[in-house]
PDB file of C-alpha atoms in Angstrom:
ATOM      1  CA  GLN A  29      -7.271 -15.618 -19.529  1.00 74.00           C
ATOM      2  CA  CYS A  30      -3.882 -17.002 -17.967  1.00 79.00           C
ATOM      3  CA  ALA A  31      -6.035 -19.144 -15.633  1.00 75.00           C
ATOM      4  CA  GLY A  32      -5.177 -22.085 -17.442  1.00 79.00           C
ATOM      5  CA  ARG A  33      -1.579 -21.644 -17.418  1.00 86.00           C
ATOM      6  CA  ILE A  34      -1.316 -19.979 -13.517  1.00 91.00           C
ATOM      7  CA  PRO A  35      -3.655 -22.221 -11.283  1.00 89.00           C
ATOM      8  CA  GLU A  36      -3.143 -19.747  -8.879  1.00 93.00           C
ATOM      9  CA  ALA A  37      -5.059 -16.959 -10.859  1.00 93.00           C
ATOM     10  CA  GLU A  38      -8.088 -19.685 -10.473  1.00 91.00           C
ATOM     11  CA  ALA A  39      -7.754 -19.490  -7.214  1.00 93.00           C
ATOM     12  CA  VAL A  40      -7.291 -15.791  -7.139  1.00 94.00           C
ATOM     13  CA  LEU A  41     -10.921 -15.274  -9.378  1.00 92.00           C
ATOM     14  CA  ASP A  42     -12.525 -17.947  -6.903  1.00 93.00           C
ATOM     15  CA  LEU A  43     -11.786 -15.952  -4.056  1.00 94.00           C
ATOM     16  CA  LEU A  44     -12.773 -12.648  -6.107  1.00 93.00           C
ATOM     17  CA  GLU A  45     -16.030 -13.798  -6.768  1.00 92.00           C
ATOM     18  CA  LYS A  46     -17.282 -14.252  -3.385  1.00 91.00           C
ATOM     19  CA  CYS A  47     -16.310 -10.554  -2.196  1.00 90.00           C
ATOM     20  CA  PRO A  48     -19.670  -8.905  -2.323  1.00 85.00           C
ATOM     21  CA  GLU A  49     -19.853  -6.137  -4.306  1.00 81.00           C
ATOM     22  CA  HIS A  50     -19.835  -2.622  -2.775  1.00 78.00           C
ATOM     23  CA  GLN A  51     -18.186  -3.215   0.591  1.00 84.00           C
ATOM     24  CA  LYS A  52     -19.619  -1.131   3.636  1.00 88.00           C
ATOM     25  CA  LYS A  53     -17.190  -0.121   6.362  1.00 93.00           C
ATOM     26  CA  GLY A  54     -18.080  -0.905   9.971  1.00 94.00           C
ATOM     27  CA  ASP A  55     -18.104   2.012  12.641  1.00 96.00           C
ATOM     28  CA  TYR A  56     -14.887   1.765  13.982  1.00 97.00           C
ATOM     29  CA  PRO A  57     -12.362   3.471  12.309  1.00 97.00           C
ATOM     30  CA  VAL A  58     -10.041   2.243   9.092  1.00 98.00           C
ATOM     31  CA  ILE A  59      -6.512   3.500   8.617  1.00 98.00           C
ATOM     32  CA  VAL A  60      -3.892   3.016   5.860  1.00 98.00           C
ATOM     33  CA  PHE A  61      -0.672   2.921   6.137  1.00 97.00           C
ATOM     34  CA  GLU A  62       1.867   4.004   3.165  1.00 96.00           C
ATOM     35  CA  GLY A  63       5.069   4.086   1.799  1.00 90.00           C
ATOM     36  CA  LEU A  64       8.385   2.705   0.013  1.00 84.00           C
ATOM     37  CA  ASP A  65       9.849  -0.626   2.011  1.00 77.00           C
ATOM     38  CA  ALA A  66      11.929   0.281   5.095  1.00 72.00           C
ATOM     39  CA  THR A  67       9.821   3.633   6.510  1.00 81.00           C
ATOM     40  CA  GLY A  68       9.070   1.738   9.474  1.00 84.00           C
ATOM     41  CA  LYS A  69       5.500   0.449   8.166  1.00 90.00           C
ATOM     42  CA  THR A  70       5.571  -2.762   9.760  1.00 89.00           C
ATOM     43  CA  THR A  71       6.589  -1.097  13.335  1.00 91.00           C
ATOM     44  CA  VAL A  72       4.492   1.401  13.249  1.00 95.00           C
ATOM     45  CA  THR A  73       1.504  -0.397  12.114  1.00 96.00           C
ATOM     46  CA  GLN A  74       2.359  -3.130  14.769  1.00 96.00           C
ATOM     47  CA  ALA A  75       2.241  -0.280  17.940  1.00 96.00           C
ATOM     48  CA  VAL A  76      -0.523   1.549  16.315  1.00 97.00           C
ATOM     49  CA  LYS A  77      -2.236  -1.739  16.467  1.00 97.00           C
ATOM     50  CA  ASP A  78      -1.526  -2.620  19.869  1.00 97.00           C
ATOM     51  CA  THR A  79      -1.958   0.867  21.271  1.00 96.00           C
ATOM     52  CA  LEU A  80      -5.422   1.124  19.763  1.00 97.00           C
ATOM     53  CA  ASN A  81      -6.316  -2.684  20.485  1.00 97.00           C
ATOM     54  CA  GLY A  82      -7.062  -2.639  16.560  1.00 98.00           C
ATOM     55  CA  ILE A  83      -6.599  -5.639  13.916  1.00 98.00           C
ATOM     56  CA  LEU A  84      -3.698  -5.607  11.765  1.00 98.00           C
ATOM     57  CA  LEU A  85      -4.629  -6.745   7.771  1.00 98.00           C
ATOM     58  CA  ARG A  86      -1.877  -6.337   5.362  1.00 95.00           C
ATOM     59  CA  SER A  87      -1.797  -6.318   1.104  1.00 93.00           C
ATOM     60  CA  PRO A  88      -1.820  -8.357  -0.700  1.00 94.00           C
ATOM     61  CA  PRO A  89      -4.072 -10.337   2.197  1.00 96.00           C
ATOM     62  CA  ALA A  90      -3.131 -13.437   4.106  1.00 93.00           C
ATOM     63  CA  CYS A  91      -5.467 -15.512   1.788  1.00 94.00           C
ATOM     64  CA  ILE A  92      -3.441 -14.912  -1.469  1.00 96.00           C
ATOM     65  CA  SER A  93       0.444 -13.505  -0.166  1.00 94.00           C
ATOM     66  CA  GLN A  94       1.741 -16.718  -0.641  1.00 93.00           C
ATOM     67  CA  TRP A  95       1.655 -16.712  -4.590  1.00 94.00           C
ATOM     68  CA  ARG A  96       2.794 -13.119  -4.522  1.00 93.00           C
ATOM     69  CA  THR A  97       5.861 -14.457  -5.880  1.00 91.00           C
ATOM     70  CA  VAL A  98       4.335 -16.551  -8.726  1.00 93.00           C
ATOM     71  CA  PHE A  99       2.759 -12.963 -10.207  1.00 94.00           C
ATOM     72  CA  ASP A 100       5.751 -11.280  -9.301  1.00 90.00           C
ATOM     73  CA  ASP A 101       7.297 -13.253 -12.231  1.00 90.00           C
ATOM     74  CA  GLU A 102       4.517 -12.685 -14.641  1.00 92.00           C
ATOM     75  CA  PRO A 103       4.433 -10.263 -17.173  1.00 91.00           C
ATOM     76  CA  THR A 104       3.358  -6.770 -15.714  1.00 88.00           C
ATOM     77  CA  PRO A 105      -0.356  -6.766 -16.928  1.00 89.00           C
ATOM     78  CA  ILE A 106      -1.279 -10.035 -14.809  1.00 92.00           C
ATOM     79  CA  LYS A 107       1.271  -9.045 -12.036  1.00 92.00           C
ATOM     80  CA  ARG A 108      -0.441  -5.971 -11.556  1.00 91.00           C
ATOM     81  CA  ALA A 109      -4.446  -7.896 -11.914  1.00 93.00           C
ATOM     82  CA  PHE A 110      -3.438  -9.855  -9.202  1.00 95.00           C
ATOM     83  CA  TYR A 111      -2.184  -7.074  -7.081  1.00 95.00           C
ATOM     84  CA  ALA A 112      -5.538  -4.691  -8.003  1.00 94.00           C
ATOM     85  CA  ALA A 113      -7.472  -8.240  -6.936  1.00 95.00           C
ATOM     86  CA  GLY A 114      -6.083  -8.395  -3.789  1.00 96.00           C
ATOM     87  CA  ASN A 115      -7.478  -4.628  -2.617  1.00 96.00           C
ATOM     88  CA  TYR A 116     -10.721  -5.964  -3.324  1.00 96.00           C
ATOM     89  CA  ILE A 117     -10.615  -9.177  -1.084  1.00 96.00           C
ATOM     90  CA  LEU A 118      -8.804  -6.748   1.493  1.00 97.00           C
ATOM     91  CA  ALA A 119     -11.869  -4.757   1.091  1.00 97.00           C
ATOM     92  CA  SER A 120     -13.939  -8.229   1.621  1.00 96.00           C
ATOM     93  CA  GLU A 121     -11.736  -8.019   5.333  1.00 96.00           C
ATOM     94  CA  ILE A 122     -11.874  -4.430   6.161  1.00 97.00           C
ATOM     95  CA  ALA A 123     -15.939  -4.747   6.306  1.00 97.00           C
ATOM     96  CA  LYS A 124     -15.903  -7.295   8.417  1.00 96.00           C
ATOM     97  CA  ALA A 125     -13.174  -6.617  10.754  1.00 97.00           C
ATOM     98  CA  SER A 126     -14.038  -2.466  11.281  1.00 97.00           C
ATOM     99  CA  THR A 127     -17.482  -3.783  12.876  1.00 97.00           C
ATOM    100  CA  GLN A 128     -15.144  -5.300  15.699  1.00 97.00           C
ATOM    101  CA  ALA A 129     -12.252  -3.173  16.070  1.00 98.00           C
ATOM    102  CA  PRO A 130      -9.841  -0.290  14.812  1.00 98.00           C
ATOM    103  CA  VAL A 131      -8.214  -1.558  11.436  1.00 98.00           C
ATOM    104  CA  ILE A 132      -4.894  -0.581  10.787  1.00 98.00           C
ATOM    105  CA  ILE A 133      -3.925  -1.597   7.282  1.00 98.00           C
ATOM    106  CA  ASP A 134      -0.310  -2.069   6.155  1.00 96.00           C
ATOM    107  CA  ARG A 135      -0.702  -1.064   2.670  1.00 95.00           C
ATOM    108  CA  TYR A 136      -3.890  -0.986   0.404  1.00 97.00           C
ATOM    109  CA  TRP A 137      -4.843   0.530  -3.190  1.00 97.00           C
ATOM    110  CA  HIS A 138      -2.643   3.602  -3.480  1.00 97.00           C
ATOM    111  CA  SER A 139      -0.054   1.508  -3.383  1.00 94.00           C
ATOM    112  CA  THR A 140      -1.227  -0.520  -6.471  1.00 94.00           C
ATOM    113  CA  ALA A 141      -2.024   3.189  -7.848  1.00 95.00           C
ATOM    114  CA  ALA A 142       1.717   4.714  -6.778  1.00 95.00           C
ATOM    115  CA  TYR A 143       3.959   1.456  -8.732  1.00 91.00           C
ATOM    116  CA  THR A 144       1.986   1.132 -11.450  1.00 92.00           C
ATOM    117  CA  ILE A 145       1.861   4.492 -12.398  1.00 94.00           C
ATOM    118  CA  ALA A 146       5.843   5.110 -11.582  1.00 92.00           C
ATOM    119  CA  THR A 147       6.644   1.955 -13.763  1.00 89.00           C
ATOM    120  CA  GLU A 148       4.147   3.103 -16.775  1.00 90.00           C
ATOM    121  CA  THR A 149       5.580   6.298 -17.207  1.00 90.00           C
ATOM    122  CA  SER A 150       9.405   6.759 -17.916  1.00 85.00           C
ATOM    123  CA  GLY A 151      11.672   9.938 -17.249  1.00 84.00           C
ATOM    124  CA  LYS A 152      11.404  12.319 -14.048  1.00 89.00           C
ATOM    125  CA  VAL A 153       8.714  13.148 -12.310  1.00 90.00           C
ATOM    126  CA  GLN A 154       7.485  15.939 -14.528  1.00 91.00           C
ATOM    127  CA  ASP A 155       6.865  12.905 -17.095  1.00 92.00           C
ATOM    128  CA  LEU A 156       3.765  11.364 -14.993  1.00 95.00           C
ATOM    129  CA  PRO A 157       0.200  12.105 -15.788  1.00 95.00           C
ATOM    130  CA  PRO A 158      -0.712  15.646 -14.364  1.00 94.00           C
ATOM    131  CA  ALA A 159      -1.886  16.183 -10.416  1.00 92.00           C
ATOM    132  CA  GLN A 160      -5.618  16.138 -11.711  1.00 90.00           C
ATOM    133  CA  ASP A 161      -5.694  12.982 -14.122  1.00 95.00           C
ATOM    134  CA  GLU A 162      -8.052  10.293 -13.051  1.00 95.00           C
ATOM    135  CA  VAL A 163      -5.248   8.065 -12.366  1.00 95.00           C
ATOM    136  CA  TYR A 164      -4.938   9.170  -9.130  1.00 97.00           C
ATOM    137  CA  GLN A 165      -8.402   9.124  -8.192  1.00 96.00           C
ATOM    138  CA  TRP A 166      -9.527   6.210  -5.968  1.00 96.00           C
ATOM    139  CA  PRO A 167     -11.997   3.692  -7.388  1.00 95.00           C
ATOM    140  CA  GLU A 168     -15.615   3.913  -6.883  1.00 92.00           C
ATOM    141  CA  ASP A 169     -16.144   0.468  -6.044  1.00 92.00           C
ATOM    142  CA  LEU A 170     -13.571   0.000  -3.347  1.00 95.00           C
ATOM    143  CA  LEU A 171     -14.096   0.205   0.273  1.00 96.00           C
ATOM    144  CA  LYS A 172     -12.474   3.795   1.391  1.00 96.00           C
ATOM    145  CA  PRO A 173     -10.456   4.328   4.283  1.00 97.00           C
ATOM    146  CA  ASP A 174     -10.947   7.301   6.613  1.00 97.00           C
ATOM    147  CA  LEU A 175      -7.155   7.768   6.993  1.00 98.00           C
ATOM    148  CA  VAL A 176      -4.085   7.536   4.732  1.00 98.00           C
ATOM    149  CA  LEU A 177      -0.770   7.969   6.238  1.00 98.00           C
ATOM    150  CA  LEU A 178       2.184   8.162   3.966  1.00 96.00           C
ATOM    151  CA  LEU A 179       5.608   7.458   5.834  1.00 94.00           C
ATOM    152  CA  THR A 180       8.941   9.119   4.568  1.00 90.00           C
ATOM    153  CA  VAL A 181      12.771   9.191   5.484  1.00 85.00           C
ATOM    154  CA  ASP A 182      15.289  10.426   3.261  1.00 78.00           C
ATOM    155  CA  PRO A 183      16.444   8.343   0.804  1.00 66.00           C
ATOM    156  CA  GLU A 184      19.887   7.492   2.672  1.00 69.00           C
ATOM    157  CA  GLU A 185      18.302   6.329   6.054  1.00 64.00           C
ATOM    158  CA  ARG A 186      15.904   4.229   4.198  1.00 62.00           C
ATOM    159  CA  VAL A 187      19.103   2.507   1.952  1.00 65.00           C
ATOM    160  CA  ARG A 188      20.731   2.458   5.316  1.00 70.00           C
ATOM    161  CA  ARG A 189      17.776   0.436   6.984  1.00 59.00           C
ATOM    162  CA  LEU A 190      17.816  -1.832   4.139  1.00 65.00           C
ATOM    163  CA  GLN A 191      20.813  -2.790   4.547  1.00 64.00           C
ATOM    164  CA  HIS A 192      20.697  -3.474   7.916  1.00 63.00           C
ATOM    165  CA  ARG A 193      17.699  -5.401   7.712  1.00 58.00           C
ATOM    166  CA  GLY A 194      19.924  -7.683   4.719  1.00 55.00           C
ATOM    167  CA  LEU A 195      16.208  -9.038   3.464  1.00 54.00           C
ATOM    168  CA  GLN A 196      15.700 -10.211  -0.022  1.00 56.00           C
ATOM    169  CA  LYS A 197      14.832  -7.644  -2.049  1.00 57.00           C
ATOM    170  CA  THR A 198      11.579  -7.640  -4.538  1.00 59.00           C
ATOM    171  CA  LYS A 199      12.293  -6.816  -7.748  1.00 63.00           C
ATOM    172  CA  GLU A 200      10.616  -3.205  -7.382  1.00 61.00           C
ATOM    173  CA  GLU A 201      12.536  -2.774  -3.907  1.00 61.00           C
ATOM    174  CA  ALA A 202      16.181  -3.228  -6.063  1.00 63.00           C
ATOM    175  CA  GLU A 203      14.425  -1.227  -9.106  1.00 62.00           C
ATOM    176  CA  LEU A 204      14.109   1.948  -6.520  1.00 62.00           C
ATOM    177  CA  GLU A 205      17.619   1.610  -4.992  1.00 57.00           C
ATOM    178  CA  ALA A 206      18.682   1.515  -8.626  1.00 59.00           C
ATOM    179  CA  ASN A 207      16.979   4.066 -10.067  1.00 75.00           C
ATOM    180  CA  SER A 208      16.428   6.998  -8.268  1.00 80.00           C
ATOM    181  CA  LEU A 209      14.113   8.680 -10.620  1.00 87.00           C
ATOM    182  CA  PHE A 210      11.920   5.596 -10.597  1.00 87.00           C
ATOM    183  CA  ARG A 211      11.690   6.066  -6.454  1.00 86.00           C
ATOM    184  CA  GLN A 212      10.853   9.760  -6.954  1.00 89.00           C
ATOM    185  CA  ARG A 213       7.988   8.861  -9.317  1.00 92.00           C
ATOM    186  CA  VAL A 214       6.489   6.746  -6.675  1.00 92.00           C
ATOM    187  CA  GLU A 215       6.445   8.884  -4.058  1.00 91.00           C
ATOM    188  CA  GLU A 216       5.190  12.187  -6.551  1.00 94.00           C
ATOM    189  CA  SER A 217       2.326   9.828  -7.103  1.00 96.00           C
ATOM    190  CA  TYR A 218       2.045   9.010  -3.248  1.00 96.00           C
ATOM    191  CA  ARG A 219       1.673  12.416  -3.248  1.00 95.00           C
ATOM    192  CA  ARG A 220      -1.049  13.502  -6.368  1.00 96.00           C
ATOM    193  CA  MET A 221      -3.180  10.710  -4.409  1.00 96.00           C
ATOM    194  CA  VAL A 222      -6.385  12.159  -3.784  1.00 95.00           C
ATOM    195  CA  ASN A 223     -10.021  10.925  -2.428  1.00 94.00           C
ATOM    196  CA  PRO A 224      -8.421  10.036   0.103  1.00 95.00           C
ATOM    197  CA  ALA A 225      -5.485  11.606  -0.150  1.00 96.00           C
ATOM    198  CA  CYS A 226      -2.111  10.719   1.998  1.00 96.00           C
ATOM    199  CA  GLN A 227      -0.894  12.675   4.833  1.00 96.00           C
ATOM    200  CA  GLU A 228       2.724  12.340   5.313  1.00 95.00           C
ATOM    201  CA  VAL A 229       4.420  11.580   8.005  1.00 96.00           C
ATOM    202  CA  ASP A 230       8.329  12.073   8.684  1.00 93.00           C
ATOM    203  CA  ALA A 231       9.357   8.324   9.793  1.00 91.00           C
ATOM    204  CA  SER A 232      13.305   9.294  10.238  1.00 89.00           C
ATOM    205  CA  PRO A 233      12.946  10.339  14.295  1.00 89.00           C
ATOM    206  CA  SER A 234      12.950   7.259  16.791  1.00 88.00           C
ATOM    207  CA  LYS A 235      10.092   4.418  17.023  1.00 89.00           C
ATOM    208  CA  GLU A 236       8.521   6.462  19.857  1.00 93.00           C
ATOM    209  CA  GLU A 237       8.451   9.880  18.264  1.00 95.00           C
ATOM    210  CA  VAL A 238       6.619   8.682  15.015  1.00 94.00           C
ATOM    211  CA  LEU A 239       3.920   6.677  16.825  1.00 96.00           C
ATOM    212  CA  LYS A 240       3.724   9.829  18.962  1.00 96.00           C
ATOM    213  CA  THR A 241       2.935  11.845  16.023  1.00 97.00           C
ATOM    214  CA  VAL A 242       0.880   9.036  14.373  1.00 97.00           C
ATOM    215  CA  LEU A 243      -1.576   9.080  16.921  1.00 97.00           C
ATOM    216  CA  GLN A 244      -2.113  12.357  16.996  1.00 97.00           C
ATOM    217  CA  ILE A 245      -2.937  12.905  13.691  1.00 97.00           C
ATOM    218  CA  ILE A 246      -5.378   9.488  14.131  1.00 96.00           C
ATOM    219  CA  LYS A 247      -6.875  11.611  17.371  1.00 95.00           C
ATOM    220  CA  LYS A 248      -7.250  14.656  15.075  1.00 94.00           C
ATOM    221  CA  HIS A 249      -9.022  12.650  12.012  1.00 92.00           C
ATOM    222  CA  CYS A 250     -10.827   9.676  13.867  1.00 87.00           C
TER     223      CYS A 250
END
């Protein structure tokens, strides 16, 4: 409905329509890294990709990421539709890449779901949908990863890293800093995801230690 007003929406829908339904994963493992900004996802995903000689993909995928700022300024339902569509377009890229090498992904469906749930809920963690609610379920028609790792650091360390980076914040990142209840809702939503669930990794130690821990988990599960 918004394609007439937002030309980029038409382009996203065109890409989505070209994606085959029910993507099939190749023989190589698909490993997703989730977490709030400044938990070390960029560093860890690059290091894992180099170590495993893998393929690194990001959400939203490169083919639509240039339109992210356009949709971030739109009303919430349109913004969420953009990120949801991005996951299905990304699934098409994962299906192809996983026939060639291990696939490392910087954010996927869990991010879209966790931020949506946290935004649609107000108040404390207790006000989130109950743990067994279907909102925490992986979509049946979306290609599923082999492993999802959730990187966490304590709030003070994360803020310190953000300030050190000095990057322009997204609206949601600014909200995370300003609103500790929102941050808690996002993190708890991540923890309630099932099928697949997130495996939590403390990303506070040195890069080398975090990489060692991550590689051990990957070796065990994949």
